[in-house]
Short mmCIF file of C-alpha atoms and ligand atoms in Angstrom, two decimals:
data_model
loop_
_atom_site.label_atom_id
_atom_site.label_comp_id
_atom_site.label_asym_id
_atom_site.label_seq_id
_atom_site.Cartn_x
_atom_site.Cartn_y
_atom_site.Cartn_z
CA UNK A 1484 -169.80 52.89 -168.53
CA UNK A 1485 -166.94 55.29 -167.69
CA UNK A 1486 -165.35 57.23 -170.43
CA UNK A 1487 -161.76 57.64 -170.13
CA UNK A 1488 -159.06 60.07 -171.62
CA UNK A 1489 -156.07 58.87 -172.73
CA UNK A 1490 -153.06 59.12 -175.70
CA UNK A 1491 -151.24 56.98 -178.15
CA UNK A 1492 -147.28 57.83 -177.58
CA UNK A 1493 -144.35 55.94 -178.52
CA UNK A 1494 -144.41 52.30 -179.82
CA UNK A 1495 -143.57 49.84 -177.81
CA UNK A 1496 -143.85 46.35 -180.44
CA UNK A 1497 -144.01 46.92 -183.94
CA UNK A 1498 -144.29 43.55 -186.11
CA UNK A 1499 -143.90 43.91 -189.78
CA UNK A 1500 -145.00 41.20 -192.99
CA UNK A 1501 -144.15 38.42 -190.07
CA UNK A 1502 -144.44 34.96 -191.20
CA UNK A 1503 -143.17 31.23 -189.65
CA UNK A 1504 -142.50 28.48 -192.05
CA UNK A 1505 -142.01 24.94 -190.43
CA UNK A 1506 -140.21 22.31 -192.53
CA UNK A 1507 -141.34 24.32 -195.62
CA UNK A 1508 -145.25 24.84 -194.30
CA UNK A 1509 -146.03 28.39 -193.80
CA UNK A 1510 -147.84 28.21 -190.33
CA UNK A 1511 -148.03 32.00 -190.34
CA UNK A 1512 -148.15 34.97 -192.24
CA UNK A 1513 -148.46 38.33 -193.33
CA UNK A 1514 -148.93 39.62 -189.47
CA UNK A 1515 -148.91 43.27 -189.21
CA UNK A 1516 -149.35 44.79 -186.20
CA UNK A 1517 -148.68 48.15 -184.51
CA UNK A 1518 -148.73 48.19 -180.13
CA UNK A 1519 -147.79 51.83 -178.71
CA UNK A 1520 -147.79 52.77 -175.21
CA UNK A 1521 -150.67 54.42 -173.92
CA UNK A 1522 -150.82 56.95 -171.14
CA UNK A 1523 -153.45 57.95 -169.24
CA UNK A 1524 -153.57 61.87 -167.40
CA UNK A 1525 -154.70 60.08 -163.60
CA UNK A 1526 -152.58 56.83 -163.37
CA UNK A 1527 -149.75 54.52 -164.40
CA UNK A 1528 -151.17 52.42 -166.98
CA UNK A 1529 -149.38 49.41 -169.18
CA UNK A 1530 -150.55 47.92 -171.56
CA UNK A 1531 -152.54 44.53 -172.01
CA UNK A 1532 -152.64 42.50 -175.29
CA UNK A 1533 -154.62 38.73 -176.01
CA UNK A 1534 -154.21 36.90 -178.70
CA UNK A 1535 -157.30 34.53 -179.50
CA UNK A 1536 -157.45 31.81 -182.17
CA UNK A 1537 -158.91 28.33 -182.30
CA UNK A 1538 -156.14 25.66 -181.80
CA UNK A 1539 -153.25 24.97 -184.38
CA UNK A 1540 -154.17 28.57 -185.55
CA UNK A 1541 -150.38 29.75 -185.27
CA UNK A 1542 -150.48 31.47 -181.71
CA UNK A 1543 -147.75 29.83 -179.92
CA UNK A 1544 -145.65 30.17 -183.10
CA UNK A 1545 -145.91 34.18 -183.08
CA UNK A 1546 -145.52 34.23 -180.00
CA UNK A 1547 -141.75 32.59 -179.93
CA UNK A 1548 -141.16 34.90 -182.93
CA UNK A 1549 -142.42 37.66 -181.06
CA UNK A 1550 -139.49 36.54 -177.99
CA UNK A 1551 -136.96 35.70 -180.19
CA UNK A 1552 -137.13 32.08 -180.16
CA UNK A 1553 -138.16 31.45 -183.68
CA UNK A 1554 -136.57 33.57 -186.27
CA UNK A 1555 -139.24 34.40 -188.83
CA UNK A 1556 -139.14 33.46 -192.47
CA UNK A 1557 -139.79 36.81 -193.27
CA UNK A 1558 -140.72 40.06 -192.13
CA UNK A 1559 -139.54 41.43 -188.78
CA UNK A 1560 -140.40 42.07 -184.70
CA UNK A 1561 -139.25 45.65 -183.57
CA UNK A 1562 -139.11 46.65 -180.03
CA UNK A 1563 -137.48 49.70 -178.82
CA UNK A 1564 -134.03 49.94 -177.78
CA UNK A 1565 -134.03 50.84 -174.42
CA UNK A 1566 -130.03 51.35 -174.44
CA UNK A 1567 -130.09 54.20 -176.75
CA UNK A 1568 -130.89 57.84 -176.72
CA UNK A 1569 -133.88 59.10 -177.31
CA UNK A 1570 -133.89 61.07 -180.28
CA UNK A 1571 -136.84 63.89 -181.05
CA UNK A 1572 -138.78 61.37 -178.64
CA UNK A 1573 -138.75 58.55 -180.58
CA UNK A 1574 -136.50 55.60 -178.93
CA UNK A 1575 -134.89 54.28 -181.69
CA UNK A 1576 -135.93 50.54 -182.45
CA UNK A 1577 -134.04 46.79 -182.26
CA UNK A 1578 -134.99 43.79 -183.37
CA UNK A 1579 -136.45 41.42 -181.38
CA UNK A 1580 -133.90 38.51 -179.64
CA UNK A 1581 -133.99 35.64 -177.27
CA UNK A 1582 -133.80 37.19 -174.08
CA UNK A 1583 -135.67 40.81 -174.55
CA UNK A 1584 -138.59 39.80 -173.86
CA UNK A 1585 -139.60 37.47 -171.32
CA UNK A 1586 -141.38 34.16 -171.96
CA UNK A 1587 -143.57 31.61 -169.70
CA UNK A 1588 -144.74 28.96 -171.34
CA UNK A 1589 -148.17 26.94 -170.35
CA UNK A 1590 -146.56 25.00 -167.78
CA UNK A 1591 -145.05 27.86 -166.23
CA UNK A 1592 -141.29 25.86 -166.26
CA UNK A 1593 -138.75 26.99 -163.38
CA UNK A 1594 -135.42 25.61 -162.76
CA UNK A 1595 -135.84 22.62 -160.95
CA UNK A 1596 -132.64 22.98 -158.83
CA UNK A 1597 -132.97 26.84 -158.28
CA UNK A 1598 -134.66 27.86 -154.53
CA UNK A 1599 -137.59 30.74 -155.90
CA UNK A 1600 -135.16 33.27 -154.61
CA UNK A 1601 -132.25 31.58 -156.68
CA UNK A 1602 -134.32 31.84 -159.46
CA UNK A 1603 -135.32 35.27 -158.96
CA UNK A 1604 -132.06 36.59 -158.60
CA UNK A 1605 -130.64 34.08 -161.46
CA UNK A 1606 -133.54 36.31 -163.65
CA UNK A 1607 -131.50 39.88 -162.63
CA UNK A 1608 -128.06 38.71 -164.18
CA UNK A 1609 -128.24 41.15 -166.54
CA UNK A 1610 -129.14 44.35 -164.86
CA UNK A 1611 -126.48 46.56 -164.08
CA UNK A 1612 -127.39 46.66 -160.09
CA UNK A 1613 -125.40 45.83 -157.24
CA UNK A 1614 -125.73 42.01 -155.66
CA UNK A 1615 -127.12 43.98 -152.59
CA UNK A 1616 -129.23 45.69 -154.70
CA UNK A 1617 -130.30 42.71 -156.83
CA UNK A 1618 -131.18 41.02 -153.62
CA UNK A 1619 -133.36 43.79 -152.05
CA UNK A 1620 -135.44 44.17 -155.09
CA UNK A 1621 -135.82 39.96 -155.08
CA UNK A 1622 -136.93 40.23 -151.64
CA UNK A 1623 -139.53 43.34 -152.16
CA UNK A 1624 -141.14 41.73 -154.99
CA UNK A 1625 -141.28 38.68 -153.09
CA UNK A 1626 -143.01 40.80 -150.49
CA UNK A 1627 -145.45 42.09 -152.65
CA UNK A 1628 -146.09 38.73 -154.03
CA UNK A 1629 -147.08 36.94 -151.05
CA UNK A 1630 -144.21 34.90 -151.63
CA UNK A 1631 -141.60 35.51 -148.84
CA UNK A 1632 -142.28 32.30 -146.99
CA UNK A 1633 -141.73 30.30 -149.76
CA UNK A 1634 -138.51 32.16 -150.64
CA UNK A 1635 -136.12 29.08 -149.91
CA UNK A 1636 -138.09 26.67 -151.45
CA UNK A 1637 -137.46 24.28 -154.79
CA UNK A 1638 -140.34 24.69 -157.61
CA UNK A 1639 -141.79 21.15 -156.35
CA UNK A 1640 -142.48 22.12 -152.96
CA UNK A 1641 -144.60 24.87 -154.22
CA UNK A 1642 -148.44 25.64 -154.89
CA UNK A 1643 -149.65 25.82 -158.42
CA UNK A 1644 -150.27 29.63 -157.52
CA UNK A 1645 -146.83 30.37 -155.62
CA UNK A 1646 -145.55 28.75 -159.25
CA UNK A 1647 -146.84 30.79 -161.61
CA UNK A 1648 -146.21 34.11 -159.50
CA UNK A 1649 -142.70 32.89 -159.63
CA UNK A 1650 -142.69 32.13 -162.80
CA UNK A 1651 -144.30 35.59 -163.89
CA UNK A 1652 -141.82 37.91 -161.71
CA UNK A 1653 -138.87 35.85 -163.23
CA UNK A 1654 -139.84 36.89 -166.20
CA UNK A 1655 -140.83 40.51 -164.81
CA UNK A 1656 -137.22 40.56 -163.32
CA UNK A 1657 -135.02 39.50 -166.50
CA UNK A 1658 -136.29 40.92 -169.28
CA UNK A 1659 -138.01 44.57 -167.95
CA UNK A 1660 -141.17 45.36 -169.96
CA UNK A 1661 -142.29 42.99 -172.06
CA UNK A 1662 -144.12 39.53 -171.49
CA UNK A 1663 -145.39 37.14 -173.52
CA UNK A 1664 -147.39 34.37 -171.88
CA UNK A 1665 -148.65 31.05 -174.03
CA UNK A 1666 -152.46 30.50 -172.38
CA UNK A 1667 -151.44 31.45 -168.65
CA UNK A 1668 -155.30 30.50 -167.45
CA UNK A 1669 -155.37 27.11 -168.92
CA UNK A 1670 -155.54 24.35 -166.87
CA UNK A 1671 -155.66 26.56 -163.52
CA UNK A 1672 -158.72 26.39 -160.77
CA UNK A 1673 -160.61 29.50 -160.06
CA UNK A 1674 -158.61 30.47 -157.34
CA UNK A 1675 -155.34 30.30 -159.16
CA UNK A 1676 -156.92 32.37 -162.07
CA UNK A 1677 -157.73 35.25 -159.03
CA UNK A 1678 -154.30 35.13 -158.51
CA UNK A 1679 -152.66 35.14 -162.03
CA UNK A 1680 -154.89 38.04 -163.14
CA UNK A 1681 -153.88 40.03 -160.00
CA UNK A 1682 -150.18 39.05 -160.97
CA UNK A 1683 -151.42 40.83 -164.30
CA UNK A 1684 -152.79 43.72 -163.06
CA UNK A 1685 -150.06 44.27 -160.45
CA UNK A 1686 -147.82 44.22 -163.42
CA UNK A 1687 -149.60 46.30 -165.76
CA UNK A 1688 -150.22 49.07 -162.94
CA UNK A 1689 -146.40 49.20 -162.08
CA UNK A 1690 -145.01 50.69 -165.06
CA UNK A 1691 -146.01 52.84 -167.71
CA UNK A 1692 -144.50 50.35 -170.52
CA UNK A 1693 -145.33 47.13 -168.83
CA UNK A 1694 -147.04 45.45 -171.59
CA UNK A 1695 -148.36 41.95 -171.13
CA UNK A 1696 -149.24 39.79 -174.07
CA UNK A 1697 -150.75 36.66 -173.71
CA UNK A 1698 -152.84 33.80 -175.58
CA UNK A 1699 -156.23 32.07 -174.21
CA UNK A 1700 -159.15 30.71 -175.17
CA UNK A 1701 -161.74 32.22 -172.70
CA UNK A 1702 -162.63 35.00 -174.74
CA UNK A 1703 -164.84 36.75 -172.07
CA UNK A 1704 -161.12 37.12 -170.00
CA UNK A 1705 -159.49 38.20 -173.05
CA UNK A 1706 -162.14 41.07 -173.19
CA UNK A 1707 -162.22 41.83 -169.12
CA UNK A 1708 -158.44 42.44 -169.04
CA UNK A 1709 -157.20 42.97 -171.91
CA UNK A 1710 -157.21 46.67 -173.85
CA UNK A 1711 -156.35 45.48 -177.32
CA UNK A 1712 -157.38 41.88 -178.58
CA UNK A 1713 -156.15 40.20 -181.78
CA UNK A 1714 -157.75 37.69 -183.52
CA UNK A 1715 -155.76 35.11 -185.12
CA UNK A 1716 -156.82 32.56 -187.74
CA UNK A 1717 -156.96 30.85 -191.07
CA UNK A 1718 -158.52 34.48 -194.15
CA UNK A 1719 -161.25 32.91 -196.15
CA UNK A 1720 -160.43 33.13 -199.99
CA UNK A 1721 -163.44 34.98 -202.25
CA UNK A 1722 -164.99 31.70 -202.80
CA UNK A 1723 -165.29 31.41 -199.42
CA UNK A 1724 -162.77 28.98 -199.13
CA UNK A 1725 -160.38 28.50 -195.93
CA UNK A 1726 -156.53 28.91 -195.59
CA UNK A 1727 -153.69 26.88 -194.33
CA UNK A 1728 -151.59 29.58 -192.29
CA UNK A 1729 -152.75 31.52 -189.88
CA UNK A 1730 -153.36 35.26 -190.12
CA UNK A 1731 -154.42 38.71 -188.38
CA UNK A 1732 -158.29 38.01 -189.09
CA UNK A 1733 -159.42 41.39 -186.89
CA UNK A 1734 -158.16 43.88 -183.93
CA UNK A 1735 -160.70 44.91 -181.34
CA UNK A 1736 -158.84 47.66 -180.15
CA UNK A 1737 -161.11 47.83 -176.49
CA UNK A 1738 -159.67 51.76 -175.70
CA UNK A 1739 -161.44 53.02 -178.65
CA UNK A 1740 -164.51 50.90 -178.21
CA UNK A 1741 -164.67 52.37 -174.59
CA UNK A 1742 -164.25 49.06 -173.24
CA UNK A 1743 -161.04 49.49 -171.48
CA UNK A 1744 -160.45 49.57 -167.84
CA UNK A 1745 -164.22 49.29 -166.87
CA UNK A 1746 -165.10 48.38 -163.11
CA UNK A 1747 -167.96 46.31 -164.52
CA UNK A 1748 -168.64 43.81 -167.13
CA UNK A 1749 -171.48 44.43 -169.08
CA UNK A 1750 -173.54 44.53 -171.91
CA UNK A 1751 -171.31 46.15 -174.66
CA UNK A 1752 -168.43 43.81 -173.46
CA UNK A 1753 -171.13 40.87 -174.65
CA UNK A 1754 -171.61 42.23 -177.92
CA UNK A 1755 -167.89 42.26 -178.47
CA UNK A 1756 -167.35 38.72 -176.79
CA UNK A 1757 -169.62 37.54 -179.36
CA UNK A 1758 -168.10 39.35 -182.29
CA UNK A 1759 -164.86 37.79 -181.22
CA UNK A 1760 -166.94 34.06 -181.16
CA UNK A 1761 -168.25 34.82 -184.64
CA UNK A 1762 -165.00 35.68 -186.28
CA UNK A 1763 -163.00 32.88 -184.60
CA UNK A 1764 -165.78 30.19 -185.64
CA UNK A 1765 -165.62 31.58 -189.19
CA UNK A 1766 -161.67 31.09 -189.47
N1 LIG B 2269 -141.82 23.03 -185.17
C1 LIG B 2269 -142.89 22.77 -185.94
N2 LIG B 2269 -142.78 22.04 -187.07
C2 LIG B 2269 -143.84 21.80 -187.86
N3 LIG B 2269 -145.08 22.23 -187.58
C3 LIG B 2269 -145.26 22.94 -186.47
C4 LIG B 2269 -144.19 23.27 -185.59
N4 LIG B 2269 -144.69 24.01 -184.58
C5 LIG B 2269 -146.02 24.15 -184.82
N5 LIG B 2269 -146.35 23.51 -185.94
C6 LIG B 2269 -147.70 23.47 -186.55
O1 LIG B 2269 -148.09 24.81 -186.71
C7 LIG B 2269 -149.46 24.98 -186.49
C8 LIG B 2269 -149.71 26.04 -185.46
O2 LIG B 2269 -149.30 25.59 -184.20
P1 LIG B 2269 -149.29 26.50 -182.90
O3 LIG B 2269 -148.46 27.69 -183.18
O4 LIG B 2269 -148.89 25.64 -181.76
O5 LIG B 2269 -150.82 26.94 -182.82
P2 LIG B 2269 -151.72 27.36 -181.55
O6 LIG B 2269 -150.79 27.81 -180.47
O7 LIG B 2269 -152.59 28.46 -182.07
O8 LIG B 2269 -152.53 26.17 -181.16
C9 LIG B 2269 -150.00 23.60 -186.10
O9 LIG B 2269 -150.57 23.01 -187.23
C10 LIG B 2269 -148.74 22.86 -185.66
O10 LIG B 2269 -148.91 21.48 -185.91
MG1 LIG B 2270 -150.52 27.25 -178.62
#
């Protein structure tokens, strides 16, 4: 394996004592959680997060806590406020609301009566850049999406793959940095998985604060792309009994285990595939 350098500078999501409570049942709580951006010396690098967790274990719930969508019972999500001035180079930090950070649910939903470049452009409404501007960066990303041809096009006319592309860059386009998506690979042929986790890496290599967090349940792609893996679940009590609400159960932080960024899969990304399998069985 390939040791890399590389440093731990500002933060980029900061969730504090988080916790969801449905109709008076805590689904989750007492998240804690700390992302900052990391920069390599030789390239651009974002950041990648996954989220793992057996079903009903509270992952789609932080995640529309972690957008904005579901305001938490208590506890807070911090991001950084990108419209203030840095101060002794910290960015000062907001809290999280609906429209920050971008959001693509499982079945990758696009407006049905929006062409892709509608969309697209529909997705840039709140940048500050010219309509002629808007439009050339629409038609660049398009570009570099393979998706040109299908510019003009309603979401029913398209692939599964031309849809979640679309569905990603909208997201990409509105909100900036941050993306949260709720088990992108589910559901999707091998081909379409190619082309979502080149839609990731495209992303991730394009900005240094591009930070992608998703959900699955293929834990083996969890631990090929992503750099920092959470596992989510219901704690075990002393007696060994199990909980109700999900929690922060363990964070394989793949930079410091020297798993990050490798060419190859191997051996040591096993072991920690299995750790992963061992703690999510247990919860
Ligand atoms: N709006 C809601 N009202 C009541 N219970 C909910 C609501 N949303 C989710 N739940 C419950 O919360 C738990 C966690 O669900 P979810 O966040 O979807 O988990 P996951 O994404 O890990 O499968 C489940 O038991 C689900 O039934
Ligand atoms: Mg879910």
């Amino acid at each position: 394996m390939t040791s890399f350098t590389y440093e731990q500078k500002q933060t980029i999501l900061q969730v504090e004592n988080l916790s969801v409570a449905c109709n008076g049942k805590i689904i989750i709580q007492d998240i804690n959680f700390t992302e900052r951006d990391t920069v390599r010396p030789d390239r651009q690098q974002g950041q990648i997060i996954a989220f793992l967790g057996r079903s009903g274990r509270g992952k789609s719930t932080l995640f529309r806590a972690l957008t904005g969508l579901e305001s938490p019972t208590t506890g807070q999500v911090l991001i950084p406020d990108l419209a203030k001035e840095v101060t002794n180079g910290n960015q000062p930090a907001k809290k999280v609301t609906e429209g920050d950070v971008g959001f693509v649910d499982q079945k990758y939903t696009l407006f049905r009566h929006k062409t892709v470049f509608q969309s697209l452009l529909f997705a840039m409404r709140r940048s500050t850049l010219s309509l002629a501007e808007k439009k050339e960066k629409v038609l660049q990303h398009l570009s570099d999406w393979g998706l040109t041809q299908v510019k003009d096009q309603y979401p029913v006319f398209l692939s599964g793959g031309q849809r979640q592309r679309t569905a990603i860059l909208e997201q990409l386009l509105s909100s900036g940095y941050y993306m949260v998506l709720d088990e992108p690979f589910s559901g999707l042929d091998v081909g379409n998985i190619e082309s979502v986790k080149r839609a990731f890496q495209w992303v991730n290599a394009s900005h240094e604060l591009h930070t992608i967090i998703f959900s699955t349940h293929d834990i083996e792609l969890a631990v090929e792309l992503a750099d920092s893996i959470y596992v989510l679940g219901y704690p075990k009590d002393e007696k060994g009994k199990l909980g109700t609400a999900g929690t922060l159960l363990k964070h394989f932080d793949l930079k410091s285990m020297g798993l990050a960024w490798q060419e190859d899969f191997g051996n040591h990304h096993l072991e920690c595939v299995k750790m992963i399998r061992e703690t999510m069985l247990a919860s």
